[in-house]
Amino acid sequence: MWWHKSIQSLKGVGAKTAYSLARLKIHTIGDLLSYFPRQDQYLDFRRIHRLADLTPGATQLFSAAVREAREKRSGRGKSYAYLLLDDGSGRQAEVYWFGGQRYRLRQVRPGSWYLFRGKVQKGRTAAWMIADAEIEQAERAAGLLPVYPLTEGLTQTAMRKLVKQALALAEEAGVFETLPADLLGRFAFCNRRQAFHDLHFPADYDALADAKRRLVFEELFLLQGALLMNRRLQVEQVQGVRHGHSGELLRQVYAHLPFSLTPDQQQAVVEIFCDMEQPKPMYRLLQGDVGSGKTVVAALALAKAKESGYQGCLMAPTEILANQHFHTLSGFLSPCGVKIALLTGSTPAAVRKKILAQLAEGIIDVLIGTHALLQETVVFQQLSLVITDEQHRFGVRQRAMLAQKGELAPDCLIMTATPIPRTMAITVYGDLDVSSIKHLPPGRKPITTLVYRSSRRGEVYAGVVRQAGQGRQAYVVCPMIEEQDGFDLATVEGLYEELSNGYLAGLKCAVLHGKMKQADKDAVMKAFCANEIQVLLATTVIEVGVNVPNASLMIVEGAERFGLAQLHQLRGRIGRGEYASYCVLISDSDGEIASQRLAYMRDISDGFLLAEKDLELRGPGELFGTRQHGLPDMRLADLFRDGAVLRAAREAANELLVQGRDAELRHAIAAQFDKRFQTLFPV
Ligand code: ADP
Ligand code: MG
């Protein structure tokens, strides 16, 4: 079928163009049609401005002659491509492109007129300054013209021509319709061929809106359909383990707990136990803010597996976390005779061998570990419970790999401290049941959050020295700057040099980052836990889970570089003990979004609310957390904006399944051809 044919079968596409297209992940004609224009950036020839009439701050279309085109050097010695534009309206414009875009100069001839599109800014001279303008060599069109995100070797004109060829094929041979006829009728959607046409070359904004409405629905419908079918596969068609009712062992574990469970924890335990006692496999998410006490809930579930004569495992995303879980869970379970072991990438071969043998014999009841648990050599005698912590780091597929380690499908519990807004929950976790721990255990002191400029670092670190004098400990986190190959350690090491010889001279400081050897990391963490280190300078490796109640200060350098969810996680490292805790966010950024983000951090402590805010701050099209959660990226849908469509799409997909029309849905998902939705089908 033409849809699957290589892009090279289009006229004018040779190896070179195909190579450029491949960089945009366009390999087939179908890929090309599914490569959507930048939304809200269509060229509208009814609105071409004169240079004198441009409005600063807005992206606009204007036409002007090229006066000068050459390469220039900035004060810092970086070269850039430069154009001087004039249209006789009394104002000129300077356009520049940094970063190896010399080819821009070859796209224009001095003296000729071109159409440009770009965001206009006031310069230091009278001329406008425009960075990264697009040069439009387009013919004037009757309707709107698409603007695509491009890469070197492609032009908007060439791209438009190719899309037109593909649309002509669609016109001739038709396009597979993914939505059942009754849905098209009910929602008054245009057909798929029309939608593709109007998304690329709409006659007007109404046609564009109609096309978008349909395609957004389709995207969400297929995603929800995939999730719902997946759930059915996992839950309804698979034989799971039926755990017995709780007995003596659980009574003992409860009796040994150093605290009593909060109502939210109790509720979560009831829900989990109820699932575990069913013959259907459990597929449940346990979400609760940092420090809400998920670990003890996990401990009780693991005890229940043991009590029923089975084994359980818990997988954590980092060794630090796996270690910590091992210690915490040992504390809860070992005194009651549950045998726990730890298996990570750095477990010595001999120990590993022994663990594997005992695991296969059923001597070990609970295995804690990292990705190492996924290896084929890890064989359980009778696995009945799989818990993953912070699963967004694992993804759907790895979850499924673990689940396959049991003879019968084991119960799955996924713990996450990355709260997501309710609208998102049904999408991201559309195939899971959810238990939530909403309230923190009693007795927590609120954390004071401050946002400071770096000119006040002296004060901040004086505070650290003062607190350390009273026996407290502190984290100092700095951003990890990603370079092309690996990352620049100079940031955290450099900070160590600076602080340990400056503000923090005399305190015991140490460095922790992801590229250190495991043994070194462990040694540092151990020393920090034992209060032999007073200040830990780290990258975000400490972001999740680490629990040192005596640490009461969290300093974040370059705080504008972190996302809200990340900052919230970092802040969750403190306020875990009986001491008043402070989180200081240091930032000199004046960016609007960054400032707003820091202000939210200062004013809001509820992780769920922060997640909502995070979503608001992100531009449309960028999805909160879906990639982290192992779901495919949406091309058009925006889960924040399209919440209502999402619910309608889910309902429609569910209806189809209830009516036994699985085949239609399956067919439609398969017809997406791209591999995006396949990750949802682990088997
Ligand atoms: P998280 O949900 O972030 O994994 P943890 O399970 O690490 O949270 O719990 C955070 C802290 O709260 C731990 O020190 C734990 O012992 C304590 N804790 C958990 N539940 C309770 C409770 N019901 N009462 C008092 N303290 C609790
Ligand atoms: Mg935890």
XYZ file of C-alpha atoms in Angstrom, residues 115-683:
569
model
C 9.190 36.535 2.769
C 10.395 36.055 6.343
C 8.759 34.808 9.473
C 10.204 35.376 12.886
C 9.916 36.785 16.366
C 10.735 40.458 16.371
C 12.760 42.127 19.093
C 13.999 45.648 19.739
C 17.720 45.819 19.033
C 20.391 48.145 20.293
C 20.151 50.146 17.092
C 17.023 51.436 15.392
C 16.771 48.222 13.356
C 14.707 45.270 14.579
C 16.584 42.201 15.734
C 15.262 38.848 14.654
C 16.886 35.603 15.690
C 16.370 32.401 13.744
C 13.926 33.779 11.208
C 12.460 31.421 8.641
C 12.952 32.372 5.020
C 9.762 31.711 3.112
C 10.266 31.217 -0.569
C 6.632 30.369 -0.986
C 4.283 31.389 -3.703
C 1.381 33.303 -2.340
C -1.360 30.826 -1.612
C -5.108 31.116 -1.516
C -5.442 29.300 1.801
C -3.051 28.851 4.693
C 0.399 27.423 4.094
C 1.935 24.947 6.540
C 5.216 25.606 8.316
C 7.094 22.459 9.316
C 9.792 21.906 11.869
C 12.745 21.211 9.571
C 16.325 20.121 9.600
C 19.269 20.991 7.367
C 18.872 19.955 3.750
C 15.139 20.621 3.669
C 13.190 23.748 2.871
C 9.587 24.621 3.564
C 8.935 24.733 -0.161
C 10.364 21.286 -0.771
C 8.472 19.892 2.184
C 5.187 21.379 1.009
C 5.710 19.895 -2.456
C 6.321 16.457 -0.999
C 3.275 16.618 1.226
C 1.196 17.664 -1.777
C 2.403 14.597 -3.671
C 1.457 12.390 -0.753
C -1.954 14.016 -0.471
C -2.523 13.386 -4.182
C -1.844 9.696 -3.565
C -4.327 9.762 -0.706
C -6.870 11.366 -2.982
C -6.403 8.665 -5.614
C -6.116 5.578 -3.470
C -7.858 6.592 -0.287
C -6.698 6.560 3.337
C -7.426 3.896 5.895
C -10.212 5.074 8.188
C -9.367 4.443 11.831
C -12.631 5.592 13.365
C -15.785 3.468 13.099
C -18.528 5.021 10.994
C -20.877 5.411 13.958
C -18.291 7.554 15.749
C -17.673 9.704 12.685
C -21.394 10.336 12.553
C -21.880 10.915 16.256
C -19.120 13.509 16.542
C -19.577 14.952 13.043
C -15.946 14.277 12.212
C -14.578 14.664 8.702
C -13.059 11.547 7.169
C -9.385 10.795 7.596
C -8.301 11.791 4.096
C -9.968 15.165 4.475
C -8.426 15.606 7.893
C -4.904 15.013 6.590
C -5.501 17.386 3.720
C -6.881 20.139 5.909
C -4.245 19.810 8.546
C -1.523 20.416 5.972
C -3.282 22.779 3.561
C -6.424 24.204 5.158
C -8.539 26.603 3.160
C -9.149 28.631 6.308
C -8.924 28.417 10.080
C -12.292 26.667 10.356
C -11.173 23.817 8.139
C -7.986 23.583 10.176
C -9.940 23.420 13.431
C -12.162 20.652 12.075
C -9.202 18.588 10.933
C -7.489 19.023 14.258
C -10.566 18.139 16.242
C -10.806 14.841 14.430
C -7.145 13.934 14.583
C -6.794 14.834 18.252
C -9.733 12.595 19.016
C -8.255 9.801 16.925
C -4.927 9.988 18.698
C -6.529 9.806 22.126
C -9.016 7.175 21.055
C -6.295 4.844 19.846
C -4.156 5.433 22.907
C -7.050 4.757 25.252
C -8.106 1.771 23.191
C -4.613 0.321 23.441
C -4.521 0.890 27.188
C -7.934 -0.640 27.744
C -7.177 -3.707 25.653
C -3.875 -4.050 27.408
C -5.620 -3.980 30.722
C -8.010 -6.611 29.606
C -5.155 -8.831 28.497
C -3.394 -8.451 31.794
C -6.315 -8.639 34.105
C -8.999 -10.696 32.516
C -7.363 -13.273 30.350
C -4.481 -14.231 32.548
C -4.472 -16.595 35.455
C -3.065 -14.942 38.561
C -2.178 -15.990 42.074
C -4.854 -16.106 44.758
C -3.221 -15.090 48.034
C -4.703 -16.353 51.256
C -6.250 -14.287 54.011
C -3.854 -12.592 56.362
C -2.762 -14.536 59.425
C -0.119 -14.809 62.103
C 2.814 -13.405 60.100
C 0.998 -10.204 59.204
C -0.176 -9.819 62.760
C 3.468 -9.992 63.850
C 4.633 -7.498 61.251
C 1.920 -5.046 62.303
C 2.904 -5.532 65.923
C 6.543 -4.704 65.153
C 5.831 -1.467 63.278
C 7.250 1.552 65.108
C 4.113 3.566 64.301
C 0.503 2.949 63.421
C -0.677 3.372 59.868
C -2.446 6.542 58.782
C -6.005 6.163 57.461
C -4.739 6.625 53.891
C -2.129 3.910 54.362
C -4.728 1.593 55.858
C -7.040 2.204 52.946
C -4.249 1.448 50.471
C -3.410 -1.782 52.305
C -7.065 -2.858 52.222
C -7.256 -2.215 48.476
C -4.020 -4.047 47.780
C -4.873 -7.043 49.972
C -8.280 -7.284 48.396
C -6.676 -7.435 44.932
C -4.112 -9.963 46.100
C -6.806 -12.295 47.376
C -8.432 -12.374 43.938
C -7.367 -14.918 41.328
C -7.010 -12.079 38.799
C -3.581 -10.466 38.760
C -3.396 -7.128 40.546
C -2.366 -4.179 38.459
C -2.312 -1.282 40.857
C -0.587 2.038 41.192
C 0.237 3.304 44.648
C 0.730 7.022 44.401
C 1.691 9.220 47.267
C 3.751 12.319 47.687
C 7.356 12.104 48.809
C 7.507 10.997 52.399
C 3.900 9.871 52.511
C 4.946 6.409 53.670
C 4.629 4.040 50.739
C 7.424 1.748 51.861
C 5.595 0.300 54.820
C 2.636 -0.481 52.572
C 5.012 -2.351 50.276
C 6.399 -4.224 53.271
C 2.955 -5.445 54.264
C 2.194 -6.634 50.742
C 5.493 -8.515 50.626
C 4.713 -10.126 53.966
C 1.378 -11.247 52.594
C 3.063 -12.919 49.631
C 5.372 -14.782 52.005
C 2.525 -15.743 54.274
C 0.744 -17.370 51.337
C 3.851 -19.376 50.536
C 5.153 -17.280 47.659
C 7.986 -14.879 46.947
C 7.959 -11.163 46.236
C 10.405 -8.718 44.734
C 10.889 -4.985 44.694
C 12.763 -3.197 41.952
C 14.172 0.305 42.414
C 15.642 2.591 39.761
C 19.008 3.242 41.446
C 21.388 1.287 43.656
C 21.161 3.900 46.367
C 17.435 3.412 46.507
C 17.611 -0.358 46.316
C 20.032 -0.317 49.231
C 17.814 1.892 51.240
C 14.724 -0.167 50.570
C 16.667 -3.235 51.559
C 17.547 -1.726 54.913
C 14.094 -0.297 55.572
C 12.266 -3.454 54.579
C 14.683 -5.622 56.517
C 13.817 -3.531 59.548
C 10.111 -4.198 59.076
C 10.295 -7.834 57.994
C 13.439 -9.627 59.217
C 12.435 -9.684 62.882
C 9.354 -11.636 61.810
C 11.347 -14.290 60.025
C 11.007 -13.069 56.444
C 14.244 -13.703 54.561
C 15.292 -10.729 52.445
C 18.180 -10.372 50.001
C 19.640 -7.552 47.913
C 20.768 -8.018 44.328
C 22.277 -5.201 42.287
C 24.817 -4.783 39.524
C 27.573 -4.564 42.082
C 26.726 -7.649 44.112
C 29.937 -9.765 44.125
C 29.741 -12.861 41.905
C 29.967 -15.362 44.765
C 27.218 -13.678 46.778
C 25.123 -13.387 43.669
C 25.470 -17.077 42.967
C 24.355 -17.965 46.439
C 21.387 -15.606 46.271
C 20.266 -17.056 42.959
C 20.459 -20.592 44.326
C 18.482 -19.701 47.437
C 15.982 -17.822 45.345
C 15.341 -20.832 43.129
C 14.958 -23.056 46.179
C 12.529 -20.659 47.803
C 14.738 -19.964 50.810
C 14.720 -16.259 50.042
C 11.261 -14.749 50.447
C 11.846 -11.238 49.233
C 14.385 -9.977 46.716
C 15.198 -6.283 46.481
C 17.241 -4.915 43.615
C 17.800 -2.781 40.579
C 17.540 -3.642 36.892
C 19.693 -6.618 37.789
C 16.449 -8.390 38.729
C 15.397 -8.419 35.095
C 18.194 -10.719 34.006
C 17.222 -14.143 32.791
C 19.418 -15.865 35.345
C 17.212 -14.519 38.101
C 14.742 -17.344 38.636
C 12.229 -17.473 41.450
C 10.716 -20.602 42.896
C 7.242 -19.081 43.045
C 6.997 -15.370 42.422
C 3.629 -13.860 43.251
C 4.242 -10.155 43.800
C 6.253 -7.632 41.813
C 6.666 -4.146 43.214
C 8.396 -1.428 41.242
C 9.362 1.853 42.814
C 9.331 5.056 40.789
C 8.246 3.067 37.792
C 8.417 5.978 35.383
C 12.061 5.142 35.122
C 11.314 1.662 33.981
C 8.602 1.742 31.404
C 5.857 -0.598 30.511
C 8.029 -3.192 28.835
C 10.352 -3.787 31.759
C 7.409 -4.054 34.084
C 6.078 -6.792 31.864
C 9.431 -8.592 31.797
C 9.372 -8.848 35.547
C 5.798 -10.035 35.507
C 6.768 -12.909 33.255
C 9.043 -14.359 35.880
C 6.180 -16.071 37.609
C 4.438 -19.237 36.511
C 1.095 -17.625 37.128
C 0.905 -13.914 36.428
C 2.163 -12.207 39.602
C 0.382 -9.290 41.225
C 1.934 -5.976 40.261
C 2.178 -2.918 42.459
C 3.729 0.236 41.086
C 4.765 2.906 43.529
C 5.242 6.459 42.369
C 5.951 9.741 44.058
C 5.589 11.680 40.838
C 2.085 12.915 41.337
C 0.168 13.609 38.194
C -2.985 15.629 37.748
C -6.227 13.715 37.690
C -6.900 14.410 34.030
C -3.595 12.801 33.239
C -3.952 9.851 35.505
C -6.466 8.072 33.341
C -4.252 8.497 30.328
C -0.913 7.746 31.759
C -2.229 5.018 33.988
C -5.234 4.170 31.890
C -4.564 0.491 32.450
C -4.069 0.572 36.215
C -6.158 0.796 39.355
C -5.013 3.541 41.642
C -4.547 3.810 45.409
C -3.549 7.201 46.738
C -1.908 8.231 49.980
C -2.977 11.839 50.183
C -1.920 12.908 53.646
C 1.528 12.731 55.170
C 2.088 10.882 58.449
C 1.491 13.075 61.512
C 4.183 15.118 63.162
C 5.895 16.454 60.066
C 7.258 19.958 60.328
C 6.436 22.087 57.296
C 9.432 22.962 55.131
C 10.198 26.629 54.559
C 11.152 27.323 50.956
C 13.114 30.439 50.002
C 14.126 31.772 46.606
C 17.384 33.753 46.653
C 19.673 35.395 44.126
C 23.257 34.191 44.088
C 24.384 37.502 45.575
C 22.998 36.095 48.850
C 24.912 32.836 48.718
C 27.097 34.075 51.593
C 24.040 34.263 53.834
C 22.733 30.920 52.658
C 25.950 29.054 53.376
C 26.378 30.854 56.694
C 23.027 29.245 57.514
C 24.433 25.854 56.565
C 27.421 26.379 58.883
C 25.081 27.416 61.693
C 22.821 24.394 61.268
C 25.797 22.067 61.042
C 26.961 23.542 64.348
C 23.691 22.322 65.831
C 24.299 18.836 64.471
C 22.165 19.065 61.340
C 23.198 18.068 57.822
C 22.663 19.624 54.420
C 22.380 18.744 50.760
C 23.690 21.063 48.096
C 22.441 20.132 44.654
C 23.697 21.591 41.425
C 22.555 20.984 37.878
C 24.287 18.368 35.832
C 25.218 20.013 32.584
C 24.864 17.596 29.728
C 27.559 17.834 27.114
C 27.424 15.944 23.850
C 29.465 13.103 25.257
C 28.724 12.427 28.877
C 28.445 15.321 31.269
C 30.547 17.989 32.725
C 31.597 17.003 36.215
C 33.203 20.387 36.673
C 29.896 21.613 38.028
C 29.656 19.494 41.156
C 33.414 19.023 41.573
C 33.939 22.732 40.962
C 31.331 23.600 43.551
C 33.076 21.312 46.002
C 36.407 23.084 45.408
C 34.748 26.440 45.864
C 32.687 25.691 48.946
C 35.061 23.467 50.870
C 37.757 26.141 50.538
C 35.341 29.002 51.070
C 31.986 29.313 52.771
C 32.040 25.777 54.128
C 35.716 25.551 55.104
C 36.028 23.372 58.186
C 32.886 21.361 57.565
C 33.041 17.774 56.383
C 31.869 17.883 52.762
C 31.670 15.161 50.129
C 30.620 14.795 46.524
C 28.054 12.384 45.080
C 27.254 12.014 41.398
C 26.056 9.392 38.998
C 29.387 8.694 37.341
C 31.129 7.629 40.552
C 31.933 3.976 41.141
C 29.208 2.178 43.003
C 31.438 1.368 45.958
C 32.403 5.021 46.278
C 28.786 6.120 46.085
C 27.808 3.633 48.756
C 30.661 4.728 50.993
C 29.623 8.359 50.706
C 25.955 7.611 51.365
C 26.825 5.464 54.324
C 29.010 8.170 55.806
C 26.260 10.734 55.239
C 23.677 8.522 56.934
C 26.045 8.140 59.885
C 26.491 11.922 60.070
C 30.193 11.594 59.332
C 29.622 13.900 56.394
C 27.871 17.172 57.149
C 27.298 18.534 53.679
C 26.623 16.402 50.636
C 27.246 18.080 47.285
C 25.358 16.164 44.682
C 23.671 16.034 41.338
C 20.089 14.838 41.189
C 21.176 11.270 41.958
C 19.719 11.979 45.368
C 16.448 13.044 43.840
C 14.389 10.006 44.650
C 13.796 8.250 47.871
C 16.921 8.894 49.900
C 15.987 9.137 53.542
C 18.257 10.850 56.081
C 16.030 12.371 58.760
C 18.846 14.416 60.272
C 19.315 16.408 57.045
C 17.321 19.600 57.360
C 18.721 21.850 54.636
C 18.422 21.577 50.885
C 20.280 24.143 48.829
C 19.670 24.039 45.084
C 22.137 25.984 42.928
C 20.989 27.034 39.469
C 17.452 26.139 40.494
C 15.957 27.494 37.274
C 17.425 24.533 35.455
C 15.225 22.043 37.264
C 11.624 21.204 36.573
C 8.932 21.519 39.194
C 8.587 17.787 39.699
C 12.324 17.470 40.187
C 12.528 20.353 42.653
C 9.657 18.861 44.596
C 11.444 15.523 44.744
C 14.615 17.206 45.941
C 12.752 19.108 48.602
C 11.262 15.819 49.739
C 14.733 14.774 50.923
C 14.405 17.102 53.916
C 11.715 17.572 56.538
C 11.846 13.863 57.265
C 12.857 14.219 60.869
C 11.845 16.240 63.866
C 13.762 19.391 62.834
C 12.549 22.565 61.168
C 13.766 22.319 57.578
C 14.667 24.836 54.915
C 14.889 24.556 51.165
C 16.765 27.391 49.461
C 16.479 27.757 45.709
C 19.291 29.875 44.311
C 18.672 31.419 40.930
C 19.593 34.520 38.964
C 17.243 33.736 36.141
C 14.832 36.428 35.037
C 12.967 34.154 32.676
C 9.247 34.459 33.144
C 8.490 30.759 33.291
C 11.476 29.948 35.485
C 10.520 32.676 37.950
C 6.942 31.487 38.057
C 8.100 27.942 38.650
C 10.265 28.991 41.589
C 7.434 31.074 43.005
C 5.153 28.037 42.874
C 7.792 26.041 44.710
C 7.993 28.704 47.373
C 4.229 28.895 47.868
C 2.989 25.339 47.314
C 3.950 22.201 49.178
C 1.310 19.820 47.813
C 2.847 17.676 45.085
C -0.432 17.130 43.294
C -1.110 20.839 43.034
C 2.453 21.431 41.844
C 1.955 18.874 39.127
C -1.092 20.798 37.898
C 0.936 23.983 37.853
C 3.743 22.250 36.043
C 1.380 21.222 33.321
C 0.087 24.772 32.997
C 3.577 26.170 32.599
C 4.468 23.829 29.816
C 3.565 24.892 26.344
C 0.780 23.100 24.536
C 1.964 19.935 22.882
C 4.574 19.204 25.508
C 3.314 16.476 27.691
C 3.902 16.168 31.347
C 5.553 12.939 32.123
C 4.169 10.736 29.399
C 7.599 9.900 28.093
C 8.812 9.200 31.592
C 5.899 6.920 32.070
C 6.747 4.950 28.967
C 3.853 6.145 26.871
C 4.147 7.328 23.300
C 4.361 11.027 22.568
C 1.217 12.623 21.303
C 1.507 14.423 18.004
C -1.458 16.732 18.265
C -3.284 16.024 21.479
C -2.506 18.033 24.570
C -3.748 16.267 27.644
C -4.097 19.477 29.582
C -6.050 21.340 26.949
C -7.878 18.304 25.613
C -9.053 16.782 28.872
C -12.683 16.675 27.762
C -11.819 15.062 24.425
C -9.730 12.563 26.304
C -12.662 11.469 28.425
C -14.940 11.231 25.386
C -12.315 9.193 23.528
C -11.848 6.835 26.441
C -15.563 6.325 26.753
C -15.909 5.638 23.032
C -13.053 3.128 23.103
C -14.524 1.408 26.138
C -17.926 1.245 24.476
C -16.424 -0.542 21.503
C -14.822 -3.104 23.784
C -18.010 -3.633 25.741
C -19.808 -4.242 22.458
C -17.239 -6.892 21.614
C -15.863 -4.884 18.722
C -12.222 -5.489 19.713
C -11.255 -6.377 16.177
C -12.180 -2.934 14.898
C -10.104 -1.283 17.549
C -7.172 -3.608 17.043
C -7.320 -2.974 13.333
C -7.357 0.759 13.839
C -4.385 0.648 16.163
C -2.461 -1.536 13.760
C -3.327 0.922 11.029
C -1.376 3.599 12.812
C 1.610 1.800 11.324
C 4.003 3.724 13.453
C 5.525 1.920 16.368
C 4.316 4.395 18.928
C 1.485 2.367 20.306
C 3.295 -0.943 20.220
C 5.176 -0.187 23.413
C 1.853 -0.564 25.135
C 1.690 -4.184 24.145
C 4.408 -5.875 26.077
C 3.810 -9.361 24.753
